[in-house]
PDB file of C-alpha atoms in Angstrom:
ATOM      1  CA  UNK A   1       0.000   0.000   0.000  1.00 46.00           C
ATOM      2  CA  UNK A   2       2.768   2.450   0.822  1.00 49.00           C
ATOM      3  CA  UNK A   3       4.320   2.026  -2.606  1.00 46.00           C
ATOM      4  CA  UNK A   4       1.015   2.936  -4.288  1.00 48.00           C
ATOM      5  CA  UNK A   5       0.480   5.958  -2.059  1.00 50.00           C
ATOM      6  CA  UNK A   6       3.967   7.264  -2.682  1.00 53.00           C
ATOM      7  CA  UNK A   7       3.959   6.602  -6.398  1.00 55.00           C
ATOM      8  CA  UNK A   8       0.638   8.440  -6.804  1.00 56.00           C
ATOM      9  CA  UNK A   9       1.449  11.406  -4.601  1.00 56.00           C
ATOM     10  CA  UNK A  10       4.490  12.870  -6.320  1.00 59.00           C
ATOM     11  CA  UNK A  11       4.603  14.732  -9.601  1.00 57.00           C
ATOM     12  CA  UNK A  12       6.832  13.448 -12.363  1.00 61.00           C
ATOM     13  CA  UNK A  13       7.104  17.011 -13.608  1.00 61.00           C
ATOM     14  CA  UNK A  14       7.974  19.415 -10.788  1.00 63.00           C
ATOM     15  CA  UNK A  15       5.898  22.558 -10.658  1.00 65.00           C
ATOM     16  CA  UNK A  16       8.174  25.367 -11.843  1.00 68.00           C
ATOM     17  CA  UNK A  17       7.046  28.857 -11.122  1.00 76.00           C
ATOM     18  CA  UNK A  18       8.695  31.786 -12.724  1.00 89.00           C
ATOM     19  CA  UNK A  19       7.969  34.585 -15.113  1.00 94.00           C
ATOM     20  CA  UNK A  20       9.099  38.060 -15.939  1.00 95.00           C
ATOM     21  CA  UNK A  21       9.120  40.950 -18.356  1.00 97.00           C
ATOM     22  CA  UNK A  22      12.380  41.834 -20.012  1.00 96.00           C
ATOM     23  CA  UNK A  23      13.539  44.501 -22.444  1.00 97.00           C
ATOM     24  CA  UNK A  24      16.000  43.605 -25.181  1.00 97.00           C
ATOM     25  CA  UNK A  25      17.812  46.001 -27.468  1.00 97.00           C
ATOM     26  CA  UNK A  26      17.982  44.894 -31.103  1.00 97.00           C
ATOM     27  CA  UNK A  27      19.665  47.137 -33.663  1.00 97.00           C
ATOM     28  CA  UNK A  28      19.324  50.107 -31.355  1.00 97.00           C
ATOM     29  CA  UNK A  29      15.610  49.650 -30.658  1.00 97.00           C
ATOM     30  CA  UNK A  30      14.122  48.354 -27.394  1.00 98.00           C
ATOM     31  CA  UNK A  31      11.582  45.522 -27.434  1.00 98.00           C
ATOM     32  CA  UNK A  32       9.604  43.991 -24.577  1.00 98.00           C
ATOM     33  CA  UNK A  33       9.184  40.248 -24.004  1.00 98.00           C
ATOM     34  CA  UNK A  34       7.251  38.219 -21.468  1.00 97.00           C
ATOM     35  CA  UNK A  35       9.005  35.012 -20.382  1.00 96.00           C
ATOM     36  CA  UNK A  36       7.799  32.055 -18.336  1.00 93.00           C
ATOM     37  CA  UNK A  37       8.628  28.444 -17.602  1.00 88.00           C
ATOM     38  CA  UNK A  38       6.532  26.366 -19.977  1.00 80.00           C
ATOM     39  CA  UNK A  39       5.995  23.247 -17.838  1.00 74.00           C
ATOM     40  CA  UNK A  40       8.047  21.118 -20.232  1.00 77.00           C
ATOM     41  CA  UNK A  41      11.374  21.913 -18.646  1.00 78.00           C
ATOM     42  CA  UNK A  42      11.982  24.962 -20.796  1.00 86.00           C
ATOM     43  CA  UNK A  43      11.505  28.671 -20.862  1.00 91.00           C
ATOM     44  CA  UNK A  44       9.246  30.454 -23.361  1.00 93.00           C
ATOM     45  CA  UNK A  45       9.385  34.081 -24.462  1.00 96.00           C
ATOM     46  CA  UNK A  46       6.565  36.003 -26.093  1.00 97.00           C
ATOM     47  CA  UNK A  47       7.108  39.250 -27.915  1.00 98.00           C
ATOM     48  CA  UNK A  48       4.902  42.062 -26.585  1.00 98.00           C
ATOM     49  CA  UNK A  49       5.950  45.053 -28.655  1.00 97.00           C
ATOM     50  CA  UNK A  50       8.286  48.021 -28.787  1.00 98.00           C
ATOM     51  CA  UNK A  51       9.214  49.459 -25.392  1.00 97.00           C
ATOM     52  CA  UNK A  52       8.151  52.925 -26.539  1.00 96.00           C
ATOM     53  CA  UNK A  53       4.591  51.803 -27.413  1.00 97.00           C
ATOM     54  CA  UNK A  54       2.200  52.719 -24.558  1.00 93.00           C
ATOM     55  CA  UNK A  55       0.096  49.617 -25.278  1.00 97.00           C
ATOM     56  CA  UNK A  56       3.065  47.325 -24.629  1.00 97.00           C
ATOM     57  CA  UNK A  57       2.877  47.968 -20.877  1.00 96.00           C
ATOM     58  CA  UNK A  58      -0.808  47.011 -20.877  1.00 96.00           C
ATOM     59  CA  UNK A  59      -0.022  43.805 -22.808  1.00 97.00           C
ATOM     60  CA  UNK A  60       2.731  42.993 -20.306  1.00 97.00           C
ATOM     61  CA  UNK A  61       0.388  43.427 -17.345  1.00 97.00           C
ATOM     62  CA  UNK A  62      -2.292  41.291 -19.021  1.00 97.00           C
ATOM     63  CA  UNK A  63       0.232  38.532 -19.727  1.00 96.00           C
ATOM     64  CA  UNK A  64       1.373  38.530 -16.106  1.00 96.00           C
ATOM     65  CA  UNK A  65      -2.210  38.363 -14.874  1.00 96.00           C
ATOM     66  CA  UNK A  66      -3.066  35.504 -17.241  1.00 95.00           C
ATOM     67  CA  UNK A  67       0.058  33.586 -16.216  1.00 94.00           C
ATOM     68  CA  UNK A  68      -0.675  33.996 -12.504  1.00 94.00           C
ATOM     69  CA  UNK A  69      -4.308  32.931 -12.950  1.00 95.00           C
ATOM     70  CA  UNK A  70      -3.118  29.760 -14.690  1.00 92.00           C
ATOM     71  CA  UNK A  71      -0.591  29.098 -11.929  1.00 91.00           C
ATOM     72  CA  UNK A  72      -3.294  29.614  -9.312  1.00 94.00           C
ATOM     73  CA  UNK A  73      -5.540  27.030 -11.020  1.00 93.00           C
ATOM     74  CA  UNK A  74      -2.680  24.559 -11.273  1.00 89.00           C
ATOM     75  CA  UNK A  75      -1.665  25.017  -7.634  1.00 91.00           C
ATOM     76  CA  UNK A  76      -5.278  24.705  -6.452  1.00 94.00           C
ATOM     77  CA  UNK A  77      -5.553  21.432  -8.410  1.00 92.00           C
ATOM     78  CA  UNK A  78      -2.370  20.122  -6.826  1.00 89.00           C
ATOM     79  CA  UNK A  79      -3.605  21.076  -3.354  1.00 93.00           C
ATOM     80  CA  UNK A  80      -6.859  19.188  -3.893  1.00 94.00           C
ATOM     81  CA  UNK A  81      -5.024  16.134  -5.222  1.00 91.00           C
ATOM     82  CA  UNK A  82      -2.697  16.077  -2.205  1.00 91.00           C
ATOM     83  CA  UNK A  83      -5.614  16.573   0.217  1.00 94.00           C
ATOM     84  CA  UNK A  84      -7.424  13.605  -1.338  1.00 93.00           C
ATOM     85  CA  UNK A  85      -4.337  11.404  -1.150  1.00 91.00           C
ATOM     86  CA  UNK A  86      -3.734  12.476   2.439  1.00 92.00           C
ATOM     87  CA  UNK A  87      -7.299  11.515   3.394  1.00 91.00           C
ATOM     88  CA  UNK A  88      -6.871   8.117   1.700  1.00 90.00           C
ATOM     89  CA  UNK A  89      -3.524   7.418   3.376  1.00 89.00           C
ATOM     90  CA  UNK A  90      -4.821   8.593   6.781  1.00 87.00           C
ATOM     91  CA  UNK A  91      -7.860   6.316   6.446  1.00 87.00           C
ATOM     92  CA  UNK A  92      -5.643   3.353   5.516  1.00 85.00           C
ATOM     93  CA  UNK A  93      -3.384   4.000   8.489  1.00 84.00           C
ATOM     94  CA  UNK A  94      -6.339   3.980  10.892  1.00 82.00           C
ATOM     95  CA  UNK A  95      -7.403   0.473   9.889  1.00 71.00           C
TER      96      UNK A  95
END
């Protein structure tokens, strides 16, 4: 029983949290990118626009908000999964 509980309670793919907004200079012009860990062991960058464009800041804030909402959903799912496994293991240990 312990082997089953342990094998079902750990993720094969560790939850990696991380994101940011960065500015890169290319040929003398500044461009904004949003980066995040993609859940596949890599890092993804998305182009948001020229740093001088007022709408780029809004896009950056929206990207951060979307990313954090997705992380929140994923973490909440993990919490529920662990709670369920904990209840199952606790019940098994009481018998």
